[in-house]
mmCIF file of C-alpha atoms in Angstrom:
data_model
loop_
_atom_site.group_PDB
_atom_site.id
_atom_site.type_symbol
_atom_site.label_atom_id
_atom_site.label_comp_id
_atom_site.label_asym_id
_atom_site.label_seq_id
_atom_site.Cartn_x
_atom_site.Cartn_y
_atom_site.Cartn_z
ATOM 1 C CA UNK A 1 0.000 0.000 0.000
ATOM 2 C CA UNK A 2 3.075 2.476 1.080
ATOM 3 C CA UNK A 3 4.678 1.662 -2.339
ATOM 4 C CA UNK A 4 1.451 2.010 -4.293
ATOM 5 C CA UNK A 5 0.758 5.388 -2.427
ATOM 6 C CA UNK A 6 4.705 6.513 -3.411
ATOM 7 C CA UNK A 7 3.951 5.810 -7.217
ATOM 8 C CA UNK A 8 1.211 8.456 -7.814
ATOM 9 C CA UNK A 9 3.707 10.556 -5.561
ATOM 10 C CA UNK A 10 5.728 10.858 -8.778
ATOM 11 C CA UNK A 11 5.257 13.714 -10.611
ATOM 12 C CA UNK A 12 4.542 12.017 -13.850
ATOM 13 C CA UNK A 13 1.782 9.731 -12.382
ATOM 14 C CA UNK A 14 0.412 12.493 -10.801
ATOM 15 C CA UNK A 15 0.279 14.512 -13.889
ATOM 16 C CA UNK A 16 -1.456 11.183 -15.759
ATOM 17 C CA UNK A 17 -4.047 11.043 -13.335
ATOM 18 C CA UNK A 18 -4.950 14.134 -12.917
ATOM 19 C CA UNK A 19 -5.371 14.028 -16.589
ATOM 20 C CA UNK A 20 -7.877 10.671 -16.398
ATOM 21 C CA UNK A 21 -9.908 12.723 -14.715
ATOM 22 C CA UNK A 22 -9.802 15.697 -16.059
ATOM 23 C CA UNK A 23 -10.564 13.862 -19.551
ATOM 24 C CA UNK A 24 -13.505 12.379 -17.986
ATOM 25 C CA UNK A 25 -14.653 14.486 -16.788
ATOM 26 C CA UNK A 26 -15.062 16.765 -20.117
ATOM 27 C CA UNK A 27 -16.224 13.121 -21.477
ATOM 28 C CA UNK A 28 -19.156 13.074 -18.931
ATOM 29 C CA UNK A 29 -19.723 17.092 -19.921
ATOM 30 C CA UNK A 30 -19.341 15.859 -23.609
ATOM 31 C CA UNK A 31 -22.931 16.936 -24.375
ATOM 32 C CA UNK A 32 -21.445 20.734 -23.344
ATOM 33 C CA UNK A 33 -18.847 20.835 -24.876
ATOM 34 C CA UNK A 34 -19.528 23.082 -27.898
ATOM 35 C CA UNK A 35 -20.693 25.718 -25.126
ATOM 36 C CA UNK A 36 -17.366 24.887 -22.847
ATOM 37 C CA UNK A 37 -15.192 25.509 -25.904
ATOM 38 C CA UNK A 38 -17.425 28.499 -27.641
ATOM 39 C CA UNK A 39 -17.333 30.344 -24.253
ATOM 40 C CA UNK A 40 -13.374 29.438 -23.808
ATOM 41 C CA UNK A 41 -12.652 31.093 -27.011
ATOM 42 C CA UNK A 42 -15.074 34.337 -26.535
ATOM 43 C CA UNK A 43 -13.387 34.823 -23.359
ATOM 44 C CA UNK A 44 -10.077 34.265 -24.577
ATOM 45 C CA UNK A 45 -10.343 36.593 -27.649
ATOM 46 C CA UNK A 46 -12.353 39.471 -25.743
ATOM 47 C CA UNK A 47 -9.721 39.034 -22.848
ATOM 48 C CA UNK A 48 -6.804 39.950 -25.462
ATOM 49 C CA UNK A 49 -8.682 42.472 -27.369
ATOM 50 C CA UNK A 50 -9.559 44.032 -24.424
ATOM 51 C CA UNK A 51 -5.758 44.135 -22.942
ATOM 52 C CA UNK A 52 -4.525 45.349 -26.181
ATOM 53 C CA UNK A 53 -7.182 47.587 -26.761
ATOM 54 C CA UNK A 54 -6.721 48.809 -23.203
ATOM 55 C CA UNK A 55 -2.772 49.019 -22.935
ATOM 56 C CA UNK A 56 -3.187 51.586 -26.155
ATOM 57 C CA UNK A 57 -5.613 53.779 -24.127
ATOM 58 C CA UNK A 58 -3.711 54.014 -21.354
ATOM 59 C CA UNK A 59 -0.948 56.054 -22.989
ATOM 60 C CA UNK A 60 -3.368 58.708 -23.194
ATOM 61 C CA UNK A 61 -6.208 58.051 -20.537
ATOM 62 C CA UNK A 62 -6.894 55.617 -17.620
ATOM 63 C CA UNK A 63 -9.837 53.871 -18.714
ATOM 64 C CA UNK A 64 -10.961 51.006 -16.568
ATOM 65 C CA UNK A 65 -11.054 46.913 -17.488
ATOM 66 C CA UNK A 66 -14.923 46.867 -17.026
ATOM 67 C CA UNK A 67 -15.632 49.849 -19.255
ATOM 68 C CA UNK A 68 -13.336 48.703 -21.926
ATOM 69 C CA UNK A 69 -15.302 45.187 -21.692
ATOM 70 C CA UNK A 70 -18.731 47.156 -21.639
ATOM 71 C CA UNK A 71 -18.055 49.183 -24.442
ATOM 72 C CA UNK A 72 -16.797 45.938 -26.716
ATOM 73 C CA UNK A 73 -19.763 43.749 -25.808
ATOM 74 C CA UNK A 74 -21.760 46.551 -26.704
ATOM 75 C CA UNK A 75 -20.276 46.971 -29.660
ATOM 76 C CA UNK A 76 -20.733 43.037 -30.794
ATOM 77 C CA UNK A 77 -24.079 43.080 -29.565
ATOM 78 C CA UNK A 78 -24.765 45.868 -31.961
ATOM 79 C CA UNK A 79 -22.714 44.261 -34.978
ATOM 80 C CA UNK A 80 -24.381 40.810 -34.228
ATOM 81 C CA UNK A 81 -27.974 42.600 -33.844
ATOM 82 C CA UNK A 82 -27.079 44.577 -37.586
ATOM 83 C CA UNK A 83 -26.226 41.307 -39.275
ATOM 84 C CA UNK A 84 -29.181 39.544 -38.034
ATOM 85 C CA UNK A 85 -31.793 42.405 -39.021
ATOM 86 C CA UNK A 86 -29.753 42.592 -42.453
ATOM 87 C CA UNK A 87 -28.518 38.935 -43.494
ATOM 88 C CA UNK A 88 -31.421 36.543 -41.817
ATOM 89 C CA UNK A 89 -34.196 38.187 -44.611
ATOM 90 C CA UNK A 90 -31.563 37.790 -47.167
ATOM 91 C CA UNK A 91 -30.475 34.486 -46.183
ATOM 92 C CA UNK A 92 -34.714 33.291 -45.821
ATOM 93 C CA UNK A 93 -35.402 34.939 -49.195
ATOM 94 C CA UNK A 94 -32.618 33.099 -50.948
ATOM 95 C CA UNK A 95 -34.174 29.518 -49.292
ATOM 96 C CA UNK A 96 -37.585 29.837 -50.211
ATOM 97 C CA UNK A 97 -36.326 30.483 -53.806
ATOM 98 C CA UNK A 98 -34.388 27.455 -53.200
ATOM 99 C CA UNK A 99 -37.151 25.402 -52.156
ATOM 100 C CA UNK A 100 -39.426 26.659 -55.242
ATOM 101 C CA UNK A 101 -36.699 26.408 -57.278
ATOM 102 C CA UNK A 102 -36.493 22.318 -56.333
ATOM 103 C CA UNK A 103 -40.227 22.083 -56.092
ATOM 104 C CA UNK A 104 -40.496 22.950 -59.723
ATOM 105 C CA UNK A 105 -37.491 20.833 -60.570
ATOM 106 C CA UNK A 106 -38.806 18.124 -59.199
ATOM 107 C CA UNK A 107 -42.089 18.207 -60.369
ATOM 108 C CA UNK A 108 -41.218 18.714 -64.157
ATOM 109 C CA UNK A 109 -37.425 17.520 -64.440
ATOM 110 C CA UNK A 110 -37.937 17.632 -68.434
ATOM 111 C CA UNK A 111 -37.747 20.871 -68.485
ATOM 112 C CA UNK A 112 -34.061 20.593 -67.528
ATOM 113 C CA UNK A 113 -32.084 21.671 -70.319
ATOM 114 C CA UNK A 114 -29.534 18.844 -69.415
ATOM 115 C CA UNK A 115 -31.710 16.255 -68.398
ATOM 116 C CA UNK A 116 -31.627 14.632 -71.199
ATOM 117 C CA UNK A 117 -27.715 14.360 -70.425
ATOM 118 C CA UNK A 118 -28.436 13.176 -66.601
ATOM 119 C CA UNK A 119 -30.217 10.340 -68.179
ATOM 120 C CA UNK A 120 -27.206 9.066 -70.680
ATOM 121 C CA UNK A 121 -24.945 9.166 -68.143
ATOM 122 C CA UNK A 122 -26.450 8.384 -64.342
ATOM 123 C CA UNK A 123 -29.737 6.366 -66.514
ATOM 124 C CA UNK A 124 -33.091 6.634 -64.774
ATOM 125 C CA UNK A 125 -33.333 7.750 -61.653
ATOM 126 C CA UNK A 126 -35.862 9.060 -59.011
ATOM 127 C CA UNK A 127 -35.111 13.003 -59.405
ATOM 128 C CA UNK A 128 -37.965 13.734 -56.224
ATOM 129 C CA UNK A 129 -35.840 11.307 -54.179
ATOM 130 C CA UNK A 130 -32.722 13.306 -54.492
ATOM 131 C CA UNK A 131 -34.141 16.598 -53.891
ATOM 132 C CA UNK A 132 -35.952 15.135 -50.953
ATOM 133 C CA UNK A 133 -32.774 14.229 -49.386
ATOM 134 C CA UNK A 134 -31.575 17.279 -49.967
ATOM 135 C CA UNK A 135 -34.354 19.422 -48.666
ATOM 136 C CA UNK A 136 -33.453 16.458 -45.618
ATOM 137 C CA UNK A 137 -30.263 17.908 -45.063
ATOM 138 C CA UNK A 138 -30.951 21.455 -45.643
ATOM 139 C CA UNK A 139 -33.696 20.931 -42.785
ATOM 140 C CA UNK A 140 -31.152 19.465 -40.472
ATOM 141 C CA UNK A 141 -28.551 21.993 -41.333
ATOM 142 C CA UNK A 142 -31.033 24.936 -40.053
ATOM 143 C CA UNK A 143 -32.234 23.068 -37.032
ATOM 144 C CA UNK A 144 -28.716 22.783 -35.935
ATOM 145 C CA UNK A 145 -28.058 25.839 -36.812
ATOM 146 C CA UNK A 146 -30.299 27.721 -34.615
ATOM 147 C CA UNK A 147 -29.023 25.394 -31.603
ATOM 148 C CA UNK A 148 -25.821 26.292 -32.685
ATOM 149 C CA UNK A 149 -26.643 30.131 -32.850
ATOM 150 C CA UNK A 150 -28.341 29.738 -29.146
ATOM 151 C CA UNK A 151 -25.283 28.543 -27.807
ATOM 152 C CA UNK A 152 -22.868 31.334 -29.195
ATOM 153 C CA UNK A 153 -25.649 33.657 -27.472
ATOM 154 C CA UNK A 154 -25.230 31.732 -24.142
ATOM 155 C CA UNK A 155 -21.167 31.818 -24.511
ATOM 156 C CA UNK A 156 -21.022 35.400 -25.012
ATOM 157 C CA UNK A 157 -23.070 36.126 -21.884
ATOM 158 C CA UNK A 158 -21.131 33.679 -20.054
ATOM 159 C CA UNK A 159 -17.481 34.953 -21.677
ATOM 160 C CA UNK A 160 -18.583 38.473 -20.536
ATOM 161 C CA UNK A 161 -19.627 37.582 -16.717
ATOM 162 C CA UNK A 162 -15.932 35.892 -16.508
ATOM 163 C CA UNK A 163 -14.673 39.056 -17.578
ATOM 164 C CA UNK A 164 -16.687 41.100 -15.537
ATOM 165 C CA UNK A 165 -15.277 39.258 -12.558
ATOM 166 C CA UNK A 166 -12.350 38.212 -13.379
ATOM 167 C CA UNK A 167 -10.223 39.491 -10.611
ATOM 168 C CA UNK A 168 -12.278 37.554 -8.208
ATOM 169 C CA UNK A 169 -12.500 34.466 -10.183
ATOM 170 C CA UNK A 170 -8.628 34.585 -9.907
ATOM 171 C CA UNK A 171 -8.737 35.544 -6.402
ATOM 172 C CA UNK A 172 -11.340 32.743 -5.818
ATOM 173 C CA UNK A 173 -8.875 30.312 -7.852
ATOM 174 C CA UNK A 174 -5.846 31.441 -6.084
ATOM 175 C CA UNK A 175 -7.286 29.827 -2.675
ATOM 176 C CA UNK A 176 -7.152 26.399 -4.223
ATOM 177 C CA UNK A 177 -2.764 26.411 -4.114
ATOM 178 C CA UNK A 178 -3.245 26.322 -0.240
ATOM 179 C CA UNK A 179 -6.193 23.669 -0.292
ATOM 180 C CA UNK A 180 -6.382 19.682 0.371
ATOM 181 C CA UNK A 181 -6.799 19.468 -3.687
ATOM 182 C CA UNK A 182 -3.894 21.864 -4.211
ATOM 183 C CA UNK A 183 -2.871 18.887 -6.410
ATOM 184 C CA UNK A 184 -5.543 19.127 -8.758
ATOM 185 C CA UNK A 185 -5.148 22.971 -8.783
ATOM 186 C CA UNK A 186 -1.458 23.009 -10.200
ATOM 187 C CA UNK A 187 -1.909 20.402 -12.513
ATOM 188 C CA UNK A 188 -5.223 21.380 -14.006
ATOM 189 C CA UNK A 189 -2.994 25.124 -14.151
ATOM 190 C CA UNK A 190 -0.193 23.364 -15.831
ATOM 191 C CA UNK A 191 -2.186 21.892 -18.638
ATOM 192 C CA UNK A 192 -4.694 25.129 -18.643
ATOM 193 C CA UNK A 193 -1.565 27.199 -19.440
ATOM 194 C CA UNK A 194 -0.320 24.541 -22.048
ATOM 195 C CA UNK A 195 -3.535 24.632 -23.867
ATOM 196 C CA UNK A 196 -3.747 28.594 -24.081
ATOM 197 C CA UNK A 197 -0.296 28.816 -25.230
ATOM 198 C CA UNK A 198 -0.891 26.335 -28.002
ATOM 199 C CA UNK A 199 -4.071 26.359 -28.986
ATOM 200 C CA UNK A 200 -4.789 30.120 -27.945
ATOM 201 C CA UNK A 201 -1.914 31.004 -29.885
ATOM 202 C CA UNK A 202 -3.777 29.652 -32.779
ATOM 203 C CA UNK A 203 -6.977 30.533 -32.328
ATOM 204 C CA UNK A 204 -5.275 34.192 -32.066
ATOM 205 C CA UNK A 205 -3.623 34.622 -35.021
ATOM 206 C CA UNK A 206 -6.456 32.740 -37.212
ATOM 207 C CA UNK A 207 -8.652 35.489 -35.512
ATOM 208 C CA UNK A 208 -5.983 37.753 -37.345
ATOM 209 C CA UNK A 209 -6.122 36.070 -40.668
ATOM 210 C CA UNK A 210 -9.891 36.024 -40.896
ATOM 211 C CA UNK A 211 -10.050 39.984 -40.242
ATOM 212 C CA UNK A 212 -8.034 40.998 -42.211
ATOM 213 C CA UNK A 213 -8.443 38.581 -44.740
ATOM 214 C CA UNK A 214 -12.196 39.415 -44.758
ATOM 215 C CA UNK A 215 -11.287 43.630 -45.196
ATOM 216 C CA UNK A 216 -8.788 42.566 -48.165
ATOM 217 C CA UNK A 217 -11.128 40.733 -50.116
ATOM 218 C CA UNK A 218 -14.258 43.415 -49.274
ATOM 219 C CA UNK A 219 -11.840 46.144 -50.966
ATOM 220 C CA UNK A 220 -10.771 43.844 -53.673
ATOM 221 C CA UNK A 221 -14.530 43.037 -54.448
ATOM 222 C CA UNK A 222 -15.109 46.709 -54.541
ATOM 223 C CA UNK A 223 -12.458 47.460 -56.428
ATOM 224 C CA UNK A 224 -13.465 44.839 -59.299
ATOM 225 C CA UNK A 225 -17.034 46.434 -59.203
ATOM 226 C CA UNK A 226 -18.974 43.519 -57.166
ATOM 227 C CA UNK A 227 -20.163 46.392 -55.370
ATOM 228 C CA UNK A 228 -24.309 44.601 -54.408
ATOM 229 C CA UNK A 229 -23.091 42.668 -51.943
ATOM 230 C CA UNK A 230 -23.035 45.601 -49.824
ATOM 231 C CA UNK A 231 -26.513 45.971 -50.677
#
């Protein structure tokens, strides 16, 4: 019993373990996890924007972490609340032509000015049937959808509570060093501070990429004349 106890002593047992449980833990949560990781990755992005965003201010004025955090929520809210009224009729309009679109195809596929190629080449085949599938998937692909556009709604209002309190979240954390699962506290740390240096990294600089990625091609787009999809 001594000698079993003096193996997870080891630091590198200790680390393994802690690591069984940790990963079953996120198993058991598995049905959370695209909330854990959305709100992970609000937080994370928000906390840098705001520190940059912040550290630049302060050459100039002293402007507090909670109003810096106000003012970007605010301003996401207002983005997210502009795309919605602006994109979601577009986005509706451009389905229902879809599904008319199908509707007629389906119901008079001779009038398909290659159908007569189809035929040659894939023979006879149930036209109504594919199109059904595919107004399957479609279906699917908005139901999860708007699950998947309630969750970034919950992760944002949970990233921005973290922020709110984050100095007592640390200071709540902090407590743990001194406690009876101390052990679980610096090796949960020790991979938590692996993961954001890796993956954070990452999920950083492809933040980077898509911004200004998504500017470039707006101006080259404009540029070229494809000026209605500003419209």
């Amino acid at each position: 019993m001594t000698a079993f106890l003096k193996l997870f002593e080891k630091p590198g047992v200790k680390r393994f373990s802690v690591f069984v449980v940790l990963a079953t833990a996120l198993y058991l949560l598995r049905g959370m996890m695209n909330l854990i990781l959305l709100t992970f990755i609000f937080t994370f992005l928000m906390n840098r924007l705001e520190e940059v965003i912040r550290g630049f201010l302060n050459r100039f004025l002293k402007i507090g972490q909670k109003s810096v955090i106000t003012i970007l929520y605010i301003l996401l809210a207002g983005g997210l609340t502009f795309g919605g009224f602006v994109f979601v009729p577009i986005i509706a309009k451009q389905v229902e032509q879809l599904f008319h679109l199908g509707k007629k195809i389906a119901d008079h596929p001779q009038d398909l000015p290659f159908f007569d190629v189809i035929t040659n080449v894939f023979g006879d085949f149930k036209i109504s049937a594919f199109f059904e599938k595919g107004f399957n998937f479609l279906y699917t692909y908005i139901t999860d959808f708007s699950t998947f556009s309630i969750q970034v709604i919950m992760s944002l209002i949970l990233s921005m509570f973290f922020l709110f309190e984050k100095e007592r979240l640390i200071q709540f954390m902090n407590k743990f060093k001194t406690s009876k699962i101390s052990v679980f506290y610096h090796e949960i740390a020790f991979f938590g501070r692996k993961f954001s240096r890796t993956f954070g990294k990452v999920l950083e600089a492809q933040f980077i990429i898509a911004t200004v990625n998504c500017v470039l091609t707006t101006i080259a787009l404009g540029i070229m004349g494809f000026r209605s999809y500003l419209d």
